[in-house]
Amino acid sequence: MTVVRPESAVRALSWPAARDLAGRSARPLPPAGLPLSEALGCRLAAPLRALVAVPGADVAAMDGYAVAGAPPWQVVGRVLAGGVPYEAALRAGEAVEIATGAPVPPGAESVLPYEQASRTSGGLGRAGVPAPSDSERTGPPASEGLGRAGASASGGLDQVEGEIEAGRHIRRRGEDIAEGAVVLGAGAVVTPVVVGLAAALGHDVLTVRPMPSVAVLVTGDEVVDHGLPGPGRVRDAIGPFLPGLVAWAGGRLASHARLPDGAAALHAALSALAPPSHPEKNPPPAMSSPREGAPPREEPRLPHEESRQDLRTPEGGGVEVVVVCGASSRGPADHLRGVLGELGAEVLVDGVAVRPGHPQLLARLPGGTLVVGLPGNPFAALAAAMTLLVPVLRGFGGAGSRRESSALAGPVRAHERDTRLVPVLRSGRGAIPAGHDRPGSLWGAALAEALAVVPPGWSGEQVELIELPTGG
Ligand SMILES: Nc1nc2c(c(=O)[nH]1)N[C@H]1C(S)=C(S)[C@@H](COP(=O)(O)OP(=O)(O)OC[C@H]3O[C@@H](n4cnc5c(N)ncnc54)[C@H](O)[C@@H]3O)O[C@H]1N2
Ligand code: MOO
């Protein structure tokens, strides 16, 4: 089958054009309801509302005594958080011993913390000591003098005194968050804190934009994935960085496989990972529409999208993105272009005018799955992943990216035709090149915080920095 190449993909694209096209190649996935733990890292597709008020009732903010009226108060009961509430109305001159978070009885005007309370036993006179618990009750006495919490051995009720401020240490229902309040808007990232907030507000499932699922295929007969590489062998340095990079960029790693060199294995793997053809899914981007910084697009749900979950098998079937490492150049073992042609893929980017990483590819299979081809040299692969893969994954999430620029404080040699991506560290003077930036080595990138984007023919002006996943 013929590979379809739009005019723009015939020659190596400029680096900014390739990055922008990659971002526009992906469309935010249709909203889905995911359990809280699976929603982590996704963006909300609908505003997050409080299903319950916080707090859910008028509760004590301190351990002590809920009191009504003026002191002294007689201790008529005890309420613990999660225990049986004291349901009767507190009368003036009465107190209920109470734990933080426990609902205050109706009629309670404030809570007196233990530290400010002076407690006297009904008969023996103990100050500031919690009442014995063997006669706890949850309402007023059935008859005066019987079964009263805080009653001393001699039968009288304990008394408590202290200075109170009206309304003090009672958290009123809905005081923190009113029931029904919108606490976060659509588009907010579900961070660990947001998961906690959503749980507090009664949610088990969140409506989010699901993360795109990503399959990784590492090619190369010479590549080994553990131990010391023997003669003619090289240790895989790309497969190991991709899971972290994918997660950082908002993707979900669905599968990770090693492939021998050869078109047949690559053909079989790509066929297995690509879902059946859906022409509407991920249609080609409009070449001129700006995407960076745009809010997530709310698209109506198409009938075929309902079955998207079914396409996602644990084995990685029906993924949104396949990353192929190696095989992207033009050597005898570089089969990616040929296989993409056999599969009827549309090649969107075929080479980028960038150093390192120019033999990189972006293509769309007929079912909509995007294929990103990374070169085999590890730093070239990282540079290519930052150019194509990261913008693709961010595009699925509907996220624009923050742009940072900086002066360069160190010697950098511009290329006459190609953009250079240079590992740098930030400093007060500007970005300092980290060095050690040969295409075959990740050393410089491991030292760096960002890649400086040095345009062709650069002559000293500020440059864009693209953030590397530093984990700090
Ligand atoms: N005639 C041309 N030859 C090459 C060109 C070109 O434009 N024309 N480009 C060069 C550049 S630049 C790069 S980068 C490489 C990219 O080649 P491939 O993507 O096909 O990758 P391989 O040939 O398989 O490997 C290149 C190099 O990297 C090592 N390698 C491969 N996979 C891994 C891995 N997972 N981890 C670590 N190292 C890996 C491999 O052993 C080779 O040394 O093509 C140039 N040639
Ligand atoms: O992608 Mo290659 O040099 O640019 O290693």
Coordinates of C-alpha atoms and ligand atoms in Angstrom, one line a residue:
M1 CA 0.0 0.0 0.0
T2 CA 1.1 3.6 -0.6
V3 CA 2.2 5.8 2.2
V4 CA 0.2 9.0 2.1
R5 CA 2.5 12.0 2.6
P6 CA 1.0 15.5 3.0
E7 CA 3.1 18.2 1.3
S8 CA 4.4 19.3 4.7
A9 CA 6.0 15.9 5.4
V10 CA 8.0 15.6 2.2
R11 CA 11.1 17.2 3.6
A12 CA 12.4 17.4 7.2
L13 CA 10.1 19.8 9.1
S14 CA 11.5 22.6 11.1
W15 CA 11.6 21.8 14.8
P16 CA 8.9 24.3 15.9
A17 CA 6.6 23.1 13.0
A18 CA 7.1 19.5 14.0
R19 CA 6.4 20.2 17.7
D20 CA 3.3 22.1 16.9
L21 CA 2.0 19.5 14.4
A22 CA 2.6 16.8 16.9
G23 CA 0.5 18.7 19.5
R24 CA -2.3 19.1 17.0
S25 CA -2.3 15.5 15.9
A26 CA -3.9 14.3 19.1
R27 CA -7.4 15.2 20.3
P28 CA -8.6 15.1 23.9
L29 CA -10.2 11.7 24.5
P30 CA -13.9 11.6 25.3
P31 CA -14.8 11.9 29.0
A32 CA -15.0 8.8 31.1
G33 CA -15.8 8.0 34.7
L34 CA -12.8 6.5 36.4
P35 CA -12.3 5.3 40.0
L36 CA -10.4 7.9 42.1
S37 CA -7.1 5.9 42.0
E38 CA -7.2 5.6 38.2
A39 CA -8.2 9.2 37.7
L40 CA -4.9 10.4 39.3
G41 CA -3.0 12.6 36.8
C42 CA -6.0 13.0 34.4
R43 CA -7.8 16.3 33.8
L44 CA -11.3 16.8 35.1
A45 CA -13.8 16.8 32.2
A46 CA -16.6 18.3 34.4
P47 CA -16.5 20.6 37.4
L48 CA -16.0 18.9 40.7
R49 CA -19.0 19.5 43.0
A50 CA -19.4 18.8 46.7
L51 CA -21.9 15.9 47.0
V52 CA -21.9 16.5 50.8
A53 CA -21.3 19.5 53.0
V54 CA -18.0 19.8 54.9
P55 CA -18.4 19.4 57.8
G56 CA -21.5 17.3 57.3
A57 CA -23.0 18.4 60.7
D58 CA -22.3 20.9 63.4
V59 CA -19.3 19.3 65.1
A60 CA -16.9 20.0 67.9
A61 CA -13.5 21.5 66.8
M62 CA -11.8 20.6 70.1
D63 CA -11.9 17.8 72.6
G64 CA -13.8 19.1 75.7
Y65 CA -17.3 19.9 76.6
A66 CA -20.2 21.1 74.5
V67 CA -22.1 23.5 76.8
A68 CA -25.3 25.5 76.8
G69 CA -26.0 28.6 78.9
A70 CA -23.7 30.0 81.6
P71 CA -21.3 28.1 83.8
P72 CA -21.2 26.0 85.9
W73 CA -22.5 23.1 83.7
Q74 CA -23.5 19.6 84.8
V75 CA -22.0 16.9 82.7
V76 CA -25.0 14.9 81.4
G77 CA -23.4 12.7 78.7
R78 CA -20.5 12.0 76.4
V79 CA -20.3 11.8 72.6
L80 CA -17.4 10.4 70.6
A81 CA -16.7 10.9 66.8
G82 CA -18.4 8.0 65.1
G83 CA -20.3 7.1 68.2
V84 CA -24.0 7.5 68.9
P85 CA -24.9 11.3 68.8
Y86 CA -26.4 12.9 71.9
E87 CA -29.8 13.6 70.3
A88 CA -31.7 15.5 73.0
A89 CA -31.4 19.3 73.2
L90 CA -28.9 20.5 75.7
R91 CA -30.5 22.7 78.3
A92 CA -28.9 25.8 79.8
G93 CA -26.5 24.7 82.5
E94 CA -25.8 21.3 80.9
A95 CA -22.6 20.0 79.3
V96 CA -21.8 17.0 77.2
E97 CA -18.2 15.7 77.1
I98 CA -17.3 15.6 73.4
A99 CA -14.6 14.5 71.0
T100 CA -13.2 16.5 68.1
G101 CA -15.4 15.8 65.0
A102 CA -18.4 14.5 67.0
P103 CA -21.7 16.2 66.3
V104 CA -22.6 18.7 69.0
P105 CA -26.1 18.2 70.6
P106 CA -28.8 20.5 69.5
G107 CA -28.8 23.6 71.8
A108 CA -25.0 23.5 72.4
E109 CA -23.6 27.1 72.2
S110 CA -19.9 26.4 72.3
V111 CA -17.2 23.9 73.1
L112 CA -15.0 24.4 76.1
P113 CA -11.6 22.6 75.5
Y114 CA -10.3 20.3 78.3
E115 CA -7.3 22.6 78.8
Q116 CA -9.7 25.5 79.8
A117 CA -12.1 23.4 81.8
S118 CA -12.2 22.9 85.5
R119 CA -14.1 19.8 86.4
T120 CA -15.4 18.9 89.8
S121 CA -16.6 15.5 90.7
G122 CA -20.2 15.3 91.9
G123 CA -18.8 14.1 95.3
L124 CA -15.0 14.0 95.2
G125 CA -13.8 17.2 93.4
R126 CA -11.4 16.2 90.5
A127 CA -10.4 19.0 88.2
G128 CA -9.9 18.8 84.4
V129 CA -10.2 15.0 84.3
P130 CA -12.5 13.3 81.7
A131 CA -15.5 11.6 83.3
P132 CA -15.6 7.9 83.9
S133 CA -17.1 6.1 80.9
D134 CA -19.1 3.2 82.5
S135 CA -22.3 5.2 82.5
E136 CA -22.2 7.0 79.1
R137 CA -25.5 7.9 77.7
T138 CA -26.7 9.5 74.5
G139 CA -29.7 11.5 75.8
P140 CA -31.2 13.0 78.9
P141 CA -31.6 10.8 82.0
A142 CA -34.8 8.7 82.0
S143 CA -35.4 10.0 85.4
E144 CA -33.4 12.4 87.5
G145 CA -30.5 10.9 89.3
L146 CA -30.4 7.6 87.3
G147 CA -27.8 6.4 84.7
R148 CA -26.0 9.8 84.3
A149 CA -22.7 10.1 82.6
G150 CA -20.2 12.0 84.8
A151 CA -22.0 10.8 87.9
S152 CA -19.7 10.3 90.8
A153 CA -19.6 7.3 93.1
S154 CA -21.8 9.3 95.4
G155 CA -24.5 9.7 92.7
G156 CA -24.2 13.5 92.0
L157 CA -23.4 14.8 88.5
D158 CA -19.9 16.1 87.8
Q159 CA -19.7 19.9 87.2
V160 CA -17.5 21.7 84.8
E161 CA -16.6 25.4 84.7
G162 CA -14.5 27.7 82.5
E163 CA -14.6 30.8 80.3
I164 CA -16.4 30.4 77.0
E165 CA -16.9 32.6 74.0
A166 CA -20.2 32.2 72.3
G167 CA -20.0 29.9 69.3
R168 CA -16.4 29.1 69.9
H169 CA -14.9 25.7 68.8
I170 CA -18.0 24.6 66.9
R171 CA -17.6 24.0 63.2
R172 CA -21.0 24.6 61.6
R173 CA -22.4 22.3 58.9
G174 CA -21.1 23.4 55.5
E175 CA -18.8 26.0 57.0
D176 CA -15.8 24.7 55.0
I177 CA -17.6 23.6 51.9
A178 CA -21.3 24.0 51.2
E179 CA -23.1 21.1 49.7
G180 CA -23.3 21.5 45.9
A181 CA -20.4 24.0 45.8
V182 CA -18.2 23.8 42.7
V183 CA -14.7 23.4 44.1
L184 CA -12.7 22.9 40.9
G185 CA -13.4 23.6 37.3
A186 CA -13.2 21.3 34.3
G187 CA -9.6 21.1 33.1
A188 CA -8.0 20.9 36.6
V189 CA -5.4 18.2 37.0
V190 CA -6.4 15.4 39.4
T191 CA -3.4 15.6 41.7
P192 CA -3.0 13.4 44.9
V193 CA -4.6 16.3 46.8
V194 CA -7.5 16.5 44.4
V195 CA -8.1 12.8 45.0
G196 CA -8.3 13.4 48.7
L197 CA -10.7 16.4 48.3
A198 CA -12.9 14.4 45.9
A199 CA -13.1 11.6 48.5
A200 CA -14.0 14.0 51.2
L201 CA -16.8 15.4 49.0
G202 CA -18.3 11.9 48.6
H203 CA -17.0 10.9 45.2
D204 CA -15.9 7.4 44.2
V205 CA -15.6 8.1 40.5
L206 CA -14.5 11.2 38.7
T207 CA -15.4 12.3 35.2
V208 CA -12.1 12.9 33.5
R209 CA -10.3 12.9 30.1
P210 CA -8.7 9.5 30.2
M211 CA -4.9 9.4 29.7
P212 CA -3.9 8.1 26.3
S213 CA -2.5 4.6 26.5
V214 CA 0.9 4.0 25.0
A215 CA 2.7 0.9 23.8
V216 CA 6.5 0.9 23.5
L217 CA 8.3 -1.3 20.9
V218 CA 12.1 -1.5 21.3
T219 CA 13.8 -2.8 18.1
G220 CA 17.4 -3.9 17.5
D221 CA 19.0 -7.3 17.4
E222 CA 22.1 -5.8 19.1
V223 CA 20.0 -4.4 22.0
V224 CA 20.0 -6.3 25.4
D225 CA 17.8 -5.3 28.3
H226 CA 19.7 -6.5 31.3
G227 CA 23.3 -7.1 32.5
L228 CA 26.5 -6.1 30.8
P229 CA 26.4 -5.9 27.0
G230 CA 28.8 -8.4 25.4
P231 CA 30.7 -7.8 22.2
G232 CA 28.6 -6.3 19.5
R233 CA 25.7 -5.7 21.9
V234 CA 24.4 -2.4 23.5
R235 CA 22.3 -2.0 26.6
D236 CA 18.8 -0.6 25.9
A237 CA 18.8 2.9 27.3
I238 CA 15.6 4.1 25.7
G239 CA 13.0 1.5 26.8
P240 CA 13.9 2.3 30.5
F241 CA 13.4 6.0 30.2
L242 CA 10.1 5.9 28.3
P243 CA 7.7 4.7 31.1
G244 CA 8.7 7.7 33.3
L245 CA 8.6 10.1 30.4
V246 CA 5.2 8.8 29.3
A247 CA 3.7 9.2 32.8
W248 CA 5.2 12.6 33.2
A249 CA 3.7 13.8 29.9
G250 CA 0.2 12.5 30.9
G251 CA 0.2 9.0 29.2
R252 CA -0.4 5.6 30.6
L253 CA 2.0 2.8 29.6
A254 CA -0.1 -0.1 28.3
S255 CA 2.7 -2.4 27.1
H256 CA 6.4 -2.6 26.6
A257 CA 7.9 -5.2 24.2
R258 CA 11.3 -6.0 22.6
L259 CA 11.3 -6.9 18.9
P260 CA 13.9 -8.5 16.7
D261 CA 15.0 -6.5 13.6
G262 CA 12.9 -7.3 10.7
A263 CA 9.8 -6.0 9.0
A264 CA 7.6 -9.0 9.8
A265 CA 7.8 -8.6 13.6
L266 CA 7.2 -4.9 13.4
H267 CA 4.3 -5.4 11.1
A268 CA 2.7 -7.9 13.4
A269 CA 3.2 -5.8 16.5
L270 CA 1.8 -2.6 15.0
S271 CA -1.2 -4.5 13.5
A272 CA -2.0 -6.0 16.9
L273 CA -1.7 -2.7 18.7
A274 CA -3.8 -0.7 16.2
P275 CA -7.6 -0.7 16.7
P276 CA -9.9 -1.2 13.7
S277 CA -10.3 1.7 11.3
H278 CA -12.4 4.6 12.5
P279 CA -12.1 7.4 10.0
E280 CA -13.5 10.0 12.4
K281 CA -11.1 9.3 15.2
N282 CA -8.1 11.6 15.4
P283 CA -8.7 13.2 12.0
P284 CA -5.7 15.1 10.5
P285 CA -5.2 18.4 12.2
A286 CA -6.0 21.7 10.6
M287 CA -2.5 22.9 9.7
S288 CA -3.2 26.5 10.8
S289 CA -5.3 26.2 14.0
P290 CA -3.4 27.2 17.1
R291 CA -3.5 24.6 19.9
E292 CA -1.1 25.6 22.6
G293 CA -2.8 27.2 25.5
A294 CA -6.3 26.4 24.2
P295 CA -8.8 25.2 26.7
P296 CA -9.9 21.5 26.5
R297 CA -12.3 21.0 23.7
E298 CA -15.7 19.7 24.7
E299 CA -16.6 17.4 21.8
P300 CA -20.0 15.6 21.6
R301 CA -19.6 11.9 22.1
L302 CA -19.5 9.9 18.8
P303 CA -21.2 6.5 18.7
H304 CA -17.9 4.7 18.1
E305 CA -16.3 6.3 21.1
E306 CA -18.6 4.4 23.4
S307 CA -16.7 1.2 22.7
R308 CA -13.3 2.7 23.3
Q309 CA -12.9 1.0 26.7
D310 CA -13.5 -2.3 25.1
L311 CA -10.6 -1.8 22.7
R312 CA -8.2 -1.3 25.6
T313 CA -7.1 -4.7 26.5
P314 CA -4.5 -5.3 29.3
E315 CA -2.2 -6.6 26.6
G316 CA -2.1 -3.1 25.1
G317 CA -4.6 -3.6 22.2
G318 CA -6.2 -0.5 20.9
V319 CA -3.7 2.0 22.2
E320 CA -3.7 5.6 21.2
V321 CA 0.0 5.8 20.7
V322 CA 2.8 3.4 19.7
V323 CA 6.4 4.4 20.2
V324 CA 8.9 2.5 18.1
C325 CA 12.6 2.9 19.2
G326 CA 15.2 2.4 16.5
A327 CA 14.5 1.5 12.9
S328 CA 13.7 5.1 12.0
S329 CA 16.7 5.9 9.8
R330 CA 17.4 4.5 6.3
G331 CA 19.6 1.5 7.0
P332 CA 19.0 -2.1 5.9
A333 CA 17.4 -2.9 9.4
D334 CA 15.3 0.3 9.5
H335 CA 11.9 -1.0 8.5
L336 CA 9.5 1.4 10.1
R337 CA 8.8 3.5 7.0
G338 CA 8.2 0.4 4.9
V339 CA 5.9 -1.2 7.5
L340 CA 3.9 2.0 7.9
G341 CA 3.4 2.1 4.2
E342 CA 2.1 -1.5 4.2
L343 CA -0.3 -0.6 6.9
G344 CA -1.6 2.4 5.0
A345 CA -0.4 4.9 7.5
E346 CA -0.4 8.6 6.8
V347 CA 3.1 10.0 7.5
L348 CA 2.8 13.4 9.2
V349 CA 6.4 14.0 10.1
D350 CA 9.3 12.3 8.3
G351 CA 12.5 13.8 9.7
V352 CA 12.9 17.0 11.7
A353 CA 15.6 19.6 11.1
V354 CA 17.0 19.1 14.6
R355 CA 20.3 17.9 16.1
P356 CA 20.3 15.4 17.6
G357 CA 17.3 13.4 16.6
H358 CA 16.6 14.2 12.9
P359 CA 15.5 10.6 11.9
Q360 CA 12.2 10.8 13.8
L361 CA 8.7 10.0 12.5
L362 CA 5.1 10.7 13.3
A363 CA 2.4 8.7 11.4
R364 CA -1.3 7.9 11.8
L365 CA -2.5 4.4 11.2
P366 CA -5.9 4.1 9.5
G367 CA -7.7 3.4 12.9
G368 CA -6.3 6.6 14.3
T369 CA -3.4 5.2 16.4
L370 CA -0.5 7.6 16.3
V371 CA 3.0 6.1 15.8
V372 CA 6.1 7.9 17.0
G373 CA 9.4 6.7 15.6
L374 CA 12.4 7.5 17.7
P375 CA 16.0 7.2 16.6
G376 CA 18.2 4.5 18.2
N377 CA 20.9 6.8 19.6
P378 CA 19.7 7.4 23.2
F379 CA 20.1 11.2 23.5
A380 CA 18.7 11.6 19.9
A381 CA 15.7 9.4 21.1
L382 CA 15.1 11.7 24.1
A383 CA 15.3 14.8 21.9
A384 CA 12.9 13.3 19.5
A385 CA 10.5 12.2 22.3
M386 CA 10.5 15.8 23.6
T387 CA 9.8 17.0 20.1
L388 CA 7.0 14.6 19.1
L389 CA 5.9 12.3 21.9
V390 CA 5.5 14.7 24.7
P391 CA 3.4 17.2 22.6
V392 CA 1.3 14.3 21.3
L393 CA 0.5 13.1 24.9
R394 CA -0.1 16.6 26.1
G395 CA -2.5 17.1 23.2
F396 CA -4.5 14.1 24.2
G397 CA -4.8 15.6 27.7
G398 CA -6.1 18.9 26.2
A399 CA -3.3 20.8 27.9
G400 CA -1.4 23.8 26.5
S401 CA 2.2 24.1 27.6
R402 CA 3.9 26.8 29.5
R403 CA 6.7 28.5 27.5
E404 CA 9.9 29.5 29.2
S405 CA 12.7 31.5 27.7
S406 CA 16.2 32.3 28.9
A407 CA 19.5 33.7 28.0
L408 CA 22.3 31.2 27.4
A409 CA 25.2 31.6 29.8
G410 CA 27.9 29.4 28.2
P411 CA 29.4 28.5 24.8
V412 CA 26.8 27.1 22.3
R413 CA 27.4 26.5 18.7
A414 CA 24.4 27.1 16.5
H415 CA 23.8 24.9 13.4
E416 CA 23.4 26.7 10.1
R417 CA 20.2 24.8 9.0
D418 CA 19.0 22.8 12.0
T419 CA 17.7 23.6 15.5
R420 CA 20.0 22.3 18.2
L421 CA 18.6 20.9 21.5
V422 CA 21.2 21.5 24.2
P423 CA 20.9 20.1 27.7
V424 CA 21.2 23.0 30.2
L425 CA 21.0 23.9 33.9
R426 CA 19.2 27.1 35.0
S427 CA 21.2 29.7 36.8
G428 CA 20.8 33.4 37.8
R429 CA 23.0 34.3 34.8
G430 CA 21.0 32.2 32.3
A431 CA 21.0 28.6 31.2
I432 CA 24.3 26.9 31.4
P433 CA 25.1 24.0 28.9
A434 CA 25.6 20.8 30.8
G435 CA 28.0 19.4 28.2
H436 CA 28.3 15.6 27.5
D437 CA 25.6 15.9 24.8
R438 CA 26.7 13.5 22.1
P439 CA 23.7 11.7 20.4
G440 CA 24.7 8.3 21.8
S441 CA 24.9 9.4 25.5
L442 CA 22.3 10.5 28.0
W443 CA 24.9 11.9 30.4
G444 CA 24.4 15.6 29.6
A445 CA 20.6 15.2 29.6
A446 CA 20.8 13.4 33.0
L447 CA 22.7 16.4 34.4
A448 CA 20.3 18.9 32.9
E449 CA 17.0 20.5 33.9
A450 CA 15.9 21.5 30.4
L451 CA 16.7 21.4 26.8
A452 CA 17.6 24.8 25.2
V453 CA 16.1 25.2 21.8
V454 CA 18.8 26.9 19.8
P455 CA 17.4 28.0 16.4
P456 CA 19.4 27.6 13.1
G457 CA 21.8 30.5 12.8
W458 CA 21.3 31.7 16.4
S459 CA 23.3 34.7 17.3
G460 CA 23.0 35.1 21.1
E461 CA 19.3 36.1 21.7
Q462 CA 17.1 34.4 24.4
V463 CA 16.1 30.8 23.6
E464 CA 13.2 28.7 24.6
L465 CA 13.8 26.1 27.3
I466 CA 11.8 22.9 27.3
E467 CA 11.5 21.3 30.7
L468 CA 12.9 17.8 31.2
P469 CA 11.3 15.4 33.7
T470 CA 13.8 16.0 36.6
G471 CA 11.6 14.5 39.3
G472 CA 12.5 17.4 41.7
Ligands
LIG1 N1 22.4 7.0 5.9 C1 22.0 7.6 7.0 N2 22.4 6.9 8.2 C2 22.0 7.5 9.4 C3 21.3 8.7 9.4 C4 20.8 9.2 8.2 O1 20.2 10.3 8.2 N3 21.2 8.7 7.1 N4 21.0 9.2 10.6 C5 21.9 8.8 11.7 C6 21.3 9.3 13.0 S1 21.4 10.9 13.3 C7 20.8 8.4 13.9 S2 20.2 9.0 15.4 C8 20.7 7.0 13.6 C9 19.2 6.5 13.9 O2 19.1 5.2 13.4 P1 18.0 4.2 13.8 O3 16.8 5.0 14.5 O4 17.7 3.4 12.7 O5 18.6 3.4 15.0 P2 19.6 2.2 14.9 O6 20.3 2.3 13.6 O7 19.0 1.0 15.2 O8 20.6 2.6 16.0 C10 21.5 3.7 16.0 C11 22.5 3.6 17.2 O9 21.8 3.5 18.4 C12 22.0 2.3 19.1 N5 20.7 1.8 19.7 C13 19.6 1.4 19.0 N6 18.6 1.2 19.9 C14 19.1 1.4 21.1 C15 18.6 1.4 22.4 N7 17.3 1.0 22.6 N8 19.3 1.8 23.5 C16 20.6 2.2 23.3 N9 21.2 2.3 22.0 C17 20.5 1.9 21.0 C18 22.4 1.3 18.0 O10 23.2 0.3 18.5 C19 23.2 2.3 17.1 O11 24.5 2.5 17.6 O12 21.0 6.7 12.3 C20 22.1 7.3 11.8 N10 22.4 6.8 10.5
MOO2 O1 19.6 11.6 15.7 MO1 21.2 11.4 15.4 O2 22.6 12.3 15.6 O3 20.9 13.2 15.4 O4 22.0 10.7 16.7

